[in-house]
Coordinates of C-alpha atoms in Angstrom, one line a residue:
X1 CA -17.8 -40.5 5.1
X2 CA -17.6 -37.2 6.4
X3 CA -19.8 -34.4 6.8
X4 CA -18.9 -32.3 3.8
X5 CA -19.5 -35.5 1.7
X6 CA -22.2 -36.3 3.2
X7 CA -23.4 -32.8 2.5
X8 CA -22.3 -33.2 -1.0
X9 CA -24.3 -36.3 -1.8
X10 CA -27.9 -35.1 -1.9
X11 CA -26.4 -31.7 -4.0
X12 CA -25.4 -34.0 -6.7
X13 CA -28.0 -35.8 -7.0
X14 CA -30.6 -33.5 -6.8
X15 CA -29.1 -32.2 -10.1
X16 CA -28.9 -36.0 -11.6
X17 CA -24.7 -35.6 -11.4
X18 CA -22.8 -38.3 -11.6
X19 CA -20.1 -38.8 -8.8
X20 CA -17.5 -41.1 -11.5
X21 CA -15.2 -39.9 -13.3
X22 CA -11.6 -38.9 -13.5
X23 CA -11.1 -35.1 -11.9
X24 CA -11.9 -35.6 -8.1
X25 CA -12.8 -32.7 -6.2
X26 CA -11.6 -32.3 -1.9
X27 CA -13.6 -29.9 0.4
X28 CA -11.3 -27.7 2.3
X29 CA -13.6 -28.3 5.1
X30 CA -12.0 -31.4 6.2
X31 CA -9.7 -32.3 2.9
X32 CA -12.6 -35.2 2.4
X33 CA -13.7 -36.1 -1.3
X34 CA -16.6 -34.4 -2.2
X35 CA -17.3 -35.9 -5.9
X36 CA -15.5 -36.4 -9.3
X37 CA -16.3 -35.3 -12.9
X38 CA -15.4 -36.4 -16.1
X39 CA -12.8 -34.7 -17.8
X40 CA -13.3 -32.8 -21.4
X41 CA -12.8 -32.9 -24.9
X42 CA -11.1 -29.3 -26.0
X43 CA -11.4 -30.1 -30.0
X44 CA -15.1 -31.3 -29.8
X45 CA -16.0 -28.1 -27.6
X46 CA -14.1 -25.7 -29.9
X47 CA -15.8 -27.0 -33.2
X48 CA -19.0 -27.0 -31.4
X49 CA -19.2 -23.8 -30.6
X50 CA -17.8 -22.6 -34.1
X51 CA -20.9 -24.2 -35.2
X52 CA -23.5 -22.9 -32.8
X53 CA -21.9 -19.3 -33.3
X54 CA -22.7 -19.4 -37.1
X55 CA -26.6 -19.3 -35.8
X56 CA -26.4 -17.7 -32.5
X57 CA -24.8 -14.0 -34.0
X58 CA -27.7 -14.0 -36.6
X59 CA -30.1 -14.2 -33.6
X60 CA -31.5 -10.8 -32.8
X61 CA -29.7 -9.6 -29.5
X62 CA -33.1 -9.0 -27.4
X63 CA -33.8 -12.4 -27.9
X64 CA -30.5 -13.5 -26.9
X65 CA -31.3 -11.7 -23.6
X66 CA -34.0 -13.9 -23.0
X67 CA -32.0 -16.9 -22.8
X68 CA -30.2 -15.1 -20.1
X69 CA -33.2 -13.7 -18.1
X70 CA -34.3 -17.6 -18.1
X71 CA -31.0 -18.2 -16.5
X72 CA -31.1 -15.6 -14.1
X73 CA -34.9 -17.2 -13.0
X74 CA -32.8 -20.2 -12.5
X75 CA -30.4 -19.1 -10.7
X76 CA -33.1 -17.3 -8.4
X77 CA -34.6 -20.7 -7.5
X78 CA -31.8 -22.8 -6.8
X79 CA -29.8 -19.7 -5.1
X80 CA -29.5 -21.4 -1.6
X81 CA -28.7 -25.3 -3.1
X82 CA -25.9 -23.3 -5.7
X83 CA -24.5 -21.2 -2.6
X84 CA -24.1 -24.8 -0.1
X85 CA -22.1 -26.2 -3.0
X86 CA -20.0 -23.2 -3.2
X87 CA -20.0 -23.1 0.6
X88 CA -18.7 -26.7 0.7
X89 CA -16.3 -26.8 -2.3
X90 CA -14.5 -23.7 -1.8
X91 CA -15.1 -22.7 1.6
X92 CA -16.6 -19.5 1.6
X93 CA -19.1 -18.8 4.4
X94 CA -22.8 -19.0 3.6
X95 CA -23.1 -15.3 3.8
X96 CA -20.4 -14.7 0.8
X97 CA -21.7 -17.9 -1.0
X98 CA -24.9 -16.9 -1.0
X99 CA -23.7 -12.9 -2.2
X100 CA -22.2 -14.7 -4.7
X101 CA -25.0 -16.2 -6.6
X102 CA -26.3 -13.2 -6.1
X103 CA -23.8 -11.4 -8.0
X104 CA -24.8 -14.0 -11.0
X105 CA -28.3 -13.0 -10.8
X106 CA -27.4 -9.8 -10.7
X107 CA -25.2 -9.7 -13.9
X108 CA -28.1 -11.5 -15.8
X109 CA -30.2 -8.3 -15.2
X110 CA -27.8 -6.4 -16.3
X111 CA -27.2 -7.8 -19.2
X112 CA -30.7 -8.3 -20.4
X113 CA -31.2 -4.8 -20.2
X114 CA -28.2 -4.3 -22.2
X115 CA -29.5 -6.5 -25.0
X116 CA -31.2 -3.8 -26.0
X117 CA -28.4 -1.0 -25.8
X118 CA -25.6 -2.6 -28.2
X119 CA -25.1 1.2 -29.7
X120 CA -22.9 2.3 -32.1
X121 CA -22.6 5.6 -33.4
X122 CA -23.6 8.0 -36.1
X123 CA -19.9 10.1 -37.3
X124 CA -19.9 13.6 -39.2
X125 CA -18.4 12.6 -42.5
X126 CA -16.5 15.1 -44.0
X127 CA -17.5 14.4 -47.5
X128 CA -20.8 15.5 -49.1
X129 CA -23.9 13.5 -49.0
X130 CA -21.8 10.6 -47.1
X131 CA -22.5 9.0 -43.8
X132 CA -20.6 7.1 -41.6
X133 CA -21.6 4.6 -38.4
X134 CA -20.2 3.1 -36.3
X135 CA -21.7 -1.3 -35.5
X136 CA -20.9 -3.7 -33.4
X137 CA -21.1 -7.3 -34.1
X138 CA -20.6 -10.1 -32.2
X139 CA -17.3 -11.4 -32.2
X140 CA -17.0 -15.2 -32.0
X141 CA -16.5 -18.1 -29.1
X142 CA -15.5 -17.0 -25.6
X143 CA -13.3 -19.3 -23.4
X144 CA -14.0 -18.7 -19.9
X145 CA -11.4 -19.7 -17.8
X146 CA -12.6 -19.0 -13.7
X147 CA -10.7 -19.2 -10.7
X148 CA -11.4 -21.2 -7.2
X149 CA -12.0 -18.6 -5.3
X150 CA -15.4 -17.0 -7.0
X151 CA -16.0 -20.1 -9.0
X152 CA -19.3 -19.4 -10.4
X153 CA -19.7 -15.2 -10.6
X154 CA -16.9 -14.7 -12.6
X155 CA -18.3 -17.0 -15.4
X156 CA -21.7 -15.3 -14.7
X157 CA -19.7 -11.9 -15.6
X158 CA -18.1 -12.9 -18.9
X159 CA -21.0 -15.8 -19.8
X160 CA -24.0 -13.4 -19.7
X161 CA -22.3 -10.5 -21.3
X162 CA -21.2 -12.7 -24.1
X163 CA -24.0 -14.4 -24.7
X164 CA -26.2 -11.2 -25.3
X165 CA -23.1 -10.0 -27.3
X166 CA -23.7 -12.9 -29.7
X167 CA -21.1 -15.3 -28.8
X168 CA -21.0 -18.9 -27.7
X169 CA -19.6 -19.9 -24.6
X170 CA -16.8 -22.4 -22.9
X171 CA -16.2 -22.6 -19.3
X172 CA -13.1 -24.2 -18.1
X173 CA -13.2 -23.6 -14.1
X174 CA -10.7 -24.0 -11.7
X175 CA -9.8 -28.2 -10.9
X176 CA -10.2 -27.1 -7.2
X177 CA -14.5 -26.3 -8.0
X178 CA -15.6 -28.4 -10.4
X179 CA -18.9 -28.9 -8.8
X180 CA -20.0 -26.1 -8.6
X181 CA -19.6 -25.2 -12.4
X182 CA -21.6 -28.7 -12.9
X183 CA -24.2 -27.5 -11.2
X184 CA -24.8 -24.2 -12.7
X185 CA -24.1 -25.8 -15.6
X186 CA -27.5 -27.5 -14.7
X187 CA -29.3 -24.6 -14.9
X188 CA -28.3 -23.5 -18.1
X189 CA -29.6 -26.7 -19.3
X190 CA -32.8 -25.6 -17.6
X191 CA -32.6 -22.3 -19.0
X192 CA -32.3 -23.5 -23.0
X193 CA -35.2 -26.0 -22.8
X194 CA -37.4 -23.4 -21.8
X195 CA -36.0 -20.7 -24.2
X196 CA -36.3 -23.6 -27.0
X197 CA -34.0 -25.0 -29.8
X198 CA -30.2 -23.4 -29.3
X199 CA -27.3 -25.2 -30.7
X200 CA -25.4 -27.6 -28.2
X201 CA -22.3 -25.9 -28.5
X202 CA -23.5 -22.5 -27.6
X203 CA -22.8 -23.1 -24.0
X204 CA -20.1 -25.7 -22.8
X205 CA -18.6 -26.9 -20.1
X206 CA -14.6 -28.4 -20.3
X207 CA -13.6 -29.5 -17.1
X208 CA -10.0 -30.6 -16.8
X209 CA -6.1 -29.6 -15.8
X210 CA -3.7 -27.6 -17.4
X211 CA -3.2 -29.5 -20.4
X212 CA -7.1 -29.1 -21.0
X213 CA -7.1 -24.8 -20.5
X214 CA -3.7 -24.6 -22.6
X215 CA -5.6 -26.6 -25.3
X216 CA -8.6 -24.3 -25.7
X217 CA -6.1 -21.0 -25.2
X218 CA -4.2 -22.4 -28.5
X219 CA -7.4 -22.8 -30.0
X220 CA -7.7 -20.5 -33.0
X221 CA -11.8 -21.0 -32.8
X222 CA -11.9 -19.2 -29.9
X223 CA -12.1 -15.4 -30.8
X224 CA -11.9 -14.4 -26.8
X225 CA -9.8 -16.1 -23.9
X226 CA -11.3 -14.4 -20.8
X227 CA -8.9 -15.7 -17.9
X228 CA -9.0 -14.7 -14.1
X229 CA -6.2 -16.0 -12.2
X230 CA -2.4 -15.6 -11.3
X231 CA -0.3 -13.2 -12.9
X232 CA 1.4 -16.5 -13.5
X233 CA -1.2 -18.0 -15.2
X234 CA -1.5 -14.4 -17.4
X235 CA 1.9 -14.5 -18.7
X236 CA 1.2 -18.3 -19.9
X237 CA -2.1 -17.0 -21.8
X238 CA -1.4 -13.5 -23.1
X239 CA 1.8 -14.7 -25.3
X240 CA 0.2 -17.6 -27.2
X241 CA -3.3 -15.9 -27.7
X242 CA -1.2 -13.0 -29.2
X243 CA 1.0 -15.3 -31.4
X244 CA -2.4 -16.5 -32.9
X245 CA -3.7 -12.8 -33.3
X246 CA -6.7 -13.7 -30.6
X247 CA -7.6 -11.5 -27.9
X248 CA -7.1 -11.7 -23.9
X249 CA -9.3 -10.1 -21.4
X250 CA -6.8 -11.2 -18.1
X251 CA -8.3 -10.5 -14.7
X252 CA -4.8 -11.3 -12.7
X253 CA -3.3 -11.2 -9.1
X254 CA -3.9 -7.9 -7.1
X255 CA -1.8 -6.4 -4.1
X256 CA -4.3 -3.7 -2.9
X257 CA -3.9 -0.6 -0.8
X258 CA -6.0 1.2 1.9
X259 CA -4.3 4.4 2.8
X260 CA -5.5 5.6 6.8
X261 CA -5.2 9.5 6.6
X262 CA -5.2 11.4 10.0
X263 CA -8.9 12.5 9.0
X264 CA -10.4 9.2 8.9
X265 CA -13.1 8.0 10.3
X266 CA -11.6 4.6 12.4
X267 CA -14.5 3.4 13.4
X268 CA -16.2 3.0 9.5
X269 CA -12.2 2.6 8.8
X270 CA -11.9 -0.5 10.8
X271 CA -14.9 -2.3 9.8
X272 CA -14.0 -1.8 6.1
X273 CA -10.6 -3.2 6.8
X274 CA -11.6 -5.9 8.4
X275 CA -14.3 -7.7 5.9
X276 CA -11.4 -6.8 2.8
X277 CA -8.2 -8.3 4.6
X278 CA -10.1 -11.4 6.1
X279 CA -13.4 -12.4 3.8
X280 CA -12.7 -15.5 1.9
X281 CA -9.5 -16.0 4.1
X282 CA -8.0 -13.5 2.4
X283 CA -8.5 -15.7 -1.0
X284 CA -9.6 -12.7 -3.2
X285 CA -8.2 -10.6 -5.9
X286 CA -9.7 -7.7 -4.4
X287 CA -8.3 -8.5 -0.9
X288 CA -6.9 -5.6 1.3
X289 CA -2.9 -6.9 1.5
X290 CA -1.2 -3.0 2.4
X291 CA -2.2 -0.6 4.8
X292 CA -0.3 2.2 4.5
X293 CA -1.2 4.3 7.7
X294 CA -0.3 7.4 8.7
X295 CA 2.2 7.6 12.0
X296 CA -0.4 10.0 13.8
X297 CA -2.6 7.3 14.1
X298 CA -0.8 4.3 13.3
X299 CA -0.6 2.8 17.0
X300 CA -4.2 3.1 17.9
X301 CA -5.3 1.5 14.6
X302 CA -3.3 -1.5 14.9
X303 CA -4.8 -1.7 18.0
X304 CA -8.4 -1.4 17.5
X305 CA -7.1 -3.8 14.2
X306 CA -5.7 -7.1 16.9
X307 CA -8.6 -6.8 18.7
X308 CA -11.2 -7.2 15.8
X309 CA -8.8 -9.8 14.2
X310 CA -8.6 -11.8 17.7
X311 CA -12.5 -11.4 18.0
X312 CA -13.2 -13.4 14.4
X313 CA -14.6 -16.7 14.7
X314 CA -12.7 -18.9 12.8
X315 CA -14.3 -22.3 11.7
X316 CA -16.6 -24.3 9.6
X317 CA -18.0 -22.0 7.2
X318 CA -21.1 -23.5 7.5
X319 CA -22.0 -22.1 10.7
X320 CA -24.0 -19.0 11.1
X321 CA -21.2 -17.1 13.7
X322 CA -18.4 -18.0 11.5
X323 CA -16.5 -15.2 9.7
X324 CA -13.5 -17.1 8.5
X325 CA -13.6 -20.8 6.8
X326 CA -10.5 -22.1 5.8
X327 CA -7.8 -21.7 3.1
X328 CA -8.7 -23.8 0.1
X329 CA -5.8 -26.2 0.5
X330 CA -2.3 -27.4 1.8
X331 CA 0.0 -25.7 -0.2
X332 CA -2.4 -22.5 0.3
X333 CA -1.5 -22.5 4.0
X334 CA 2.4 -23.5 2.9
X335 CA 2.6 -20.1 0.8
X336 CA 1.5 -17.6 4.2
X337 CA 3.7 -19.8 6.4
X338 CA 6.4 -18.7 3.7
X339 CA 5.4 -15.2 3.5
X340 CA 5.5 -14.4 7.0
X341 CA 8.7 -16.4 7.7
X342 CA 10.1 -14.2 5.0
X343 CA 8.5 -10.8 6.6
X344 CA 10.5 -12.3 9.9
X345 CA 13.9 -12.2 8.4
X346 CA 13.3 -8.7 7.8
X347 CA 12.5 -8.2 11.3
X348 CA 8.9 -7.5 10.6
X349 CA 6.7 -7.6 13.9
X350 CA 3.8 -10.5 13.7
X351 CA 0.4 -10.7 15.1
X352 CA -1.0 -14.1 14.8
X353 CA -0.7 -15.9 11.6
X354 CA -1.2 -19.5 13.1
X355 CA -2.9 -22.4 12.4
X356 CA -6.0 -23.0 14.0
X357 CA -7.3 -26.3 15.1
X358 CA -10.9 -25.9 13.6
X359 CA -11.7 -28.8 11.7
X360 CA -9.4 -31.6 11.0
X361 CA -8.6 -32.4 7.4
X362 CA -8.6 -28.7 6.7
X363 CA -6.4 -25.5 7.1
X364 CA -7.8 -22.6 9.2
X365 CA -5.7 -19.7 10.2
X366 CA -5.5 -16.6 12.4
X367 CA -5.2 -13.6 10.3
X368 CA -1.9 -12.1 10.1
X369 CA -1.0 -8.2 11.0
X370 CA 2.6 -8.1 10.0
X371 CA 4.2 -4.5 10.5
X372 CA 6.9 -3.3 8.1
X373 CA 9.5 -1.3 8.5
X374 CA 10.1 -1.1 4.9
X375 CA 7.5 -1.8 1.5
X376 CA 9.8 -4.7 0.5
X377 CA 9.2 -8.6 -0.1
X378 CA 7.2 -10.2 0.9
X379 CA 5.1 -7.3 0.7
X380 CA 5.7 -6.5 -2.8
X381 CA 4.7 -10.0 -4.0
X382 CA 0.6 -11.2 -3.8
X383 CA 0.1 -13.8 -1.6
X384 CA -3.6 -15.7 -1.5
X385 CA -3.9 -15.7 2.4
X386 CA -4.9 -13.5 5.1
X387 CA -1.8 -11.4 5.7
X388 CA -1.9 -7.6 6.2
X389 CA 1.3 -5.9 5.8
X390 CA 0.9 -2.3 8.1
X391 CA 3.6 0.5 6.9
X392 CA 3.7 4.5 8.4
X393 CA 3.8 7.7 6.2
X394 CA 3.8 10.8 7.3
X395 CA 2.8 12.7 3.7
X396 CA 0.4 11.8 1.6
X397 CA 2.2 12.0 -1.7
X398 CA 4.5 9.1 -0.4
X399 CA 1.7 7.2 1.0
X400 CA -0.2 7.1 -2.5
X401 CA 4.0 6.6 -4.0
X402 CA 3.9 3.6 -1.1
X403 CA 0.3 2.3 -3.2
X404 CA 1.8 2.5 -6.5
X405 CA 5.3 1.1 -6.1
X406 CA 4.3 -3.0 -6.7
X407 CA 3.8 -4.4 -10.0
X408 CA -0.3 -5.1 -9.4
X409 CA -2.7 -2.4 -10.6
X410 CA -6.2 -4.1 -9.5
X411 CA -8.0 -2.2 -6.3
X412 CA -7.2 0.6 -3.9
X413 CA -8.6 3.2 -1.2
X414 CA -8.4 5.9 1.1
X415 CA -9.6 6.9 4.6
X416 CA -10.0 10.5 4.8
X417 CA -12.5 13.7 5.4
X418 CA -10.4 15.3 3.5
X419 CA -11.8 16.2 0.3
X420 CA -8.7 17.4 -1.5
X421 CA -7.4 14.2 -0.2
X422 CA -9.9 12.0 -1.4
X423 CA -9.6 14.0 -5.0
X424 CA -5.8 13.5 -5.6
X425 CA -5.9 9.9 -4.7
X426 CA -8.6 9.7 -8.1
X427 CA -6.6 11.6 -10.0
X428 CA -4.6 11.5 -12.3
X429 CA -1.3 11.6 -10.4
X430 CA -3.2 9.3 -7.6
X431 CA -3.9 5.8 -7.2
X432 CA -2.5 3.7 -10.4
X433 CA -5.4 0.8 -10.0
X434 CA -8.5 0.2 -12.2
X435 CA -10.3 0.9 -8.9
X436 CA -9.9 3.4 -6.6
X437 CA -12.1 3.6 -3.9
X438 CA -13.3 6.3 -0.7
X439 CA -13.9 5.8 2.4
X440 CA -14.5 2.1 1.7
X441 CA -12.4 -0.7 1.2
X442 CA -10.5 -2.0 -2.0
X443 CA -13.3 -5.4 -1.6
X444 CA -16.1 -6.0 -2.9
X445 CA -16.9 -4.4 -6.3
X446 CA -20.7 -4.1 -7.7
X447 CA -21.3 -5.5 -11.0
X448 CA -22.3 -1.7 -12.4
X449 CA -18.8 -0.7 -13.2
X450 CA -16.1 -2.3 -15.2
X451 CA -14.1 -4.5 -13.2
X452 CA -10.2 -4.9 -13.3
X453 CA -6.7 -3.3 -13.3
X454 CA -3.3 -2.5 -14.6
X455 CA 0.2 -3.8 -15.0
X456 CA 0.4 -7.1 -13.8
X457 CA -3.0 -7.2 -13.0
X458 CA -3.8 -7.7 -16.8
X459 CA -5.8 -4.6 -18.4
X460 CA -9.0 -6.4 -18.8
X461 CA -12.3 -5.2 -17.9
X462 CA -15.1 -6.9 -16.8
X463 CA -18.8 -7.0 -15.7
X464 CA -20.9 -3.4 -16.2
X465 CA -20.1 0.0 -17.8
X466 CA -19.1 -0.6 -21.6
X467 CA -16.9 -4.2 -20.9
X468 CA -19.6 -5.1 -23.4
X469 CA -17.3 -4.0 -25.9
X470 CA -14.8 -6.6 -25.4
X471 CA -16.9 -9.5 -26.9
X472 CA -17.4 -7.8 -30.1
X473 CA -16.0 -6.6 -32.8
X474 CA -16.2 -2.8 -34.2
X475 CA -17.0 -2.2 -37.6
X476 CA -17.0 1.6 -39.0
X477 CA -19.1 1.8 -42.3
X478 CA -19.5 5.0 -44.5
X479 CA -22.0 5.0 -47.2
X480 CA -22.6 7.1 -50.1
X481 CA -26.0 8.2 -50.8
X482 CA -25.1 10.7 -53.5
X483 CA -23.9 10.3 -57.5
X484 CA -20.4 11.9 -56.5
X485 CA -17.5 10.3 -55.5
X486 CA -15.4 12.6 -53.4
X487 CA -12.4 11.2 -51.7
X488 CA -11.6 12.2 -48.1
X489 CA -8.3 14.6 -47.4
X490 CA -9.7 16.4 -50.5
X491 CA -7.5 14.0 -52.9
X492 CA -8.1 13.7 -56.7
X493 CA -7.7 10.6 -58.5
X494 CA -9.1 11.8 -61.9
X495 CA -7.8 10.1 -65.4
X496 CA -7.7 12.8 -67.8
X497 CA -9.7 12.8 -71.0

């Protein structure tokens, strides 16, 4: 057995799970089998959550926030065992494991308080002696569909908001982290025996492969499909939850920006670049692919840039030094090997990029630094791997031209001490992305704001602000407390005597 089963063993069975069943699970520690899970039902999970939701919206919403502030004790208390299993099924060092459960905890808060702060609004009616208001209900069943690399926060995001919204719950994670979801799952279990009676729909777990997820997207149970994935993956989704008159809230591939200005600071400037083009292995969304630097500086950068890249220790993620663990699987590695042999037709000039010998089983790699001549494939195209592509500008209205000229809308940022700088890259005319950042990097988001892009990156919005909204349903009401009936516009519908 290796280690990362053997490390797996007492995990699972600390939370009673079972190691049969038919969906097996690899660690891309060493490629060993960490555990197997039994595969879903997607008709039993969608009629029980139609059920549970017929109970669960008449519950008042503060008390639905309890449920969740019970989880988020649970998830306090078993922080460090759920942060190992994320450590050894997806690969993340401890330090980004353990942010991430974190980030779940986090999001519970959040949305306890917000519980309480479902508004709507009070409208001027233009009619005499008529008010109208504004309510929001909840809106029905919520597939969750997460992706490997943050395989428990982004269920956090879109469970705990949902559930405070009204709505029952379905998580179908990625087939690459099924533990983990089995063992938060756990908790939740916790959490509803100490909140009391709740339906057994009201939060589910489907694991399973395609055929499972395209299942519960065809559903028409489920009110919400919440998916966070490949833009791939979104244009699968989006067109047969729309043919069914559902709604999508896609969180999809991202190609992110970090403009250098002259003005910078490099030495903040290189630390930020750092942690957002090589945390996770470059295996995030939000992870720094484009650095569009201006010529002025563009030599030093990318040198202070080889020697921090050359410096990371790559390596088990389970050790404390280790910044980089490895890329989740084979045909993750295959992809950046790919990318950078395509940057070398184009005469691109590579730093590193190689496979490491780490660990054997799994696939480690140098980070890449791959300097363009030209913004042009493989640049334009997302690939999950640490690879940044370094182009030169020389004006700032065709460096933030450079950050909007790919089809992916999710994160951005800019170096500068300028401040008109800093303000036309927020403007309107500025960065294109849902998030547009200053003088830190395009990674690493806090759950306060909403969270997610444009264009390909699929619209949706996520986590804090008023993403709320998106799991329920408006309903405008206007009620007469008069003995006239005016119509609106001024019209007169009068029979005549």
């Amino acid at each position: 057995m290796s280690l990362a089963a053997e490390d797996s063993r007492p995990l699972l069975e600390l939370f009673g799970i079972d190691h049969a069943g038919g969906l097996v699970s690899h660690s891309p520690i060493d490629g060993s089998v960490i555990g197997r899970v039994t595969v879903g039902d997607p008709e039993h999970a969608c009629a029980a959550a139609a059920e549970a939701f017929e109970h669960w919206r008449t519950v008042p919403a503060p008390r639905r926030g309890e449920l969740v502030r019970l989880l988020g004790e649970e998830l306090r208390e078993a922080k460090p065992v759920i942060a190992k299993m994320i450590t050894l099924e997806a690969g993340k060092i401890m330090a980004e494991s353990l942010g991430e459960v974190q980030e779940m905890i986090d999001i519970c808060d959040f949305a306890v308080g917000l519980s309480r702060q479902l508004y709507g609004l009070t409208i001027a009616s233009e009619r005499p002696e008529h008010r109208m208001i504004e309510q929001w209900h909840p809106l029905g069943p919520v597939l969750v569909i997460s992706a490997f690399n943050f395989p428990v926060a982004v269920w956090a995001w879109n469970a705990a908001l949902a559930l405070v919204c009204g709505n029952p719950v379905i998580w179908k994670p990625s087939e690459k982290t099924p533990l983990c979801a089995e063992l938060v799952m756990q908790l939740v279990r916790r959490a509803r025996r100490r909140f009391g009676a709740t339906a057994d729909g009201l939060v589910q777990l489907v694991q399973g492969d395609r055929k499972v997820g395209e299942a519960l997207v065809r559903d028409p149970r489920v009110a919400l499909v919440s998916a966070t994935g490949s833009t791939k993956m979104g244009r699968m989704v989006a067109p047969v939850v729309a043919k069914r008159f559902g709604r999508a809230l896609l969180e999809l591939g991202g190609n992110n920006a970090a403009i250098v200005c002259p003005s910078a600071d490099l030495d903040l400037a290189e630390r930020a670049i750092l942690f957002s083009a090589v945390g996770t292995a470059g295996q995030r969304c939000t992870t720094l692919r484009r650095l569009i630097v201006h010529e002025s500086i563009a030599e030093t950068l990318i040198g202070r840039l080889e020697r921090l890249f050359g410096a990371v220790k790559i390596g088990d993620p389970r050790a404390a030094d280790v910044l980089v663990g490895p890329l989740i699987d084979g045909a993750a590695f295959g992809a950046m090997q790919s990318a950078l042999d395509s940057a070398r037709k184009r005469k691109a000039v590579i730093r590193r990029g190689e496979r490491v010998d780490a660990v054997p089983g799994g696939y480690y790699v140098r980070p890449a630094i791959v300097e363009m001549k030209r913004q042009e494939a493989p640049v334009t195209q997302e690939t999950f791997a640490p690879i940044l592509y370094v182009v030169r500008y020389r004006e700032l209205d065709e460096a933030i031209a450079l950050n909007n000229a790919v089809p992916q809308g999710l994160s951005s940022s800019i170096f500068t001490n300028e401040m008109r700088e800093a303000e036309r890259f927020i403007a309107a005319r500025g960065s294109d992305c849902g998030i547009a950042n200053v003088n830190i990097g395009p990674s690493g988001a806090e759950i306060g704001g909403a969270f997610g892009g444009e264009k390909e990156t699929g619209g949706g919005r996520e986590s804090g602000s008023d993403a709320w909204r998106a799991y329920m349903r408006r309903q405008t009401n206007t009620i007469n407390y008069g003995a006239e009936l005016p119509l609106a516009q001024g019209i007169r519908f009068d029979i005549a005597p």
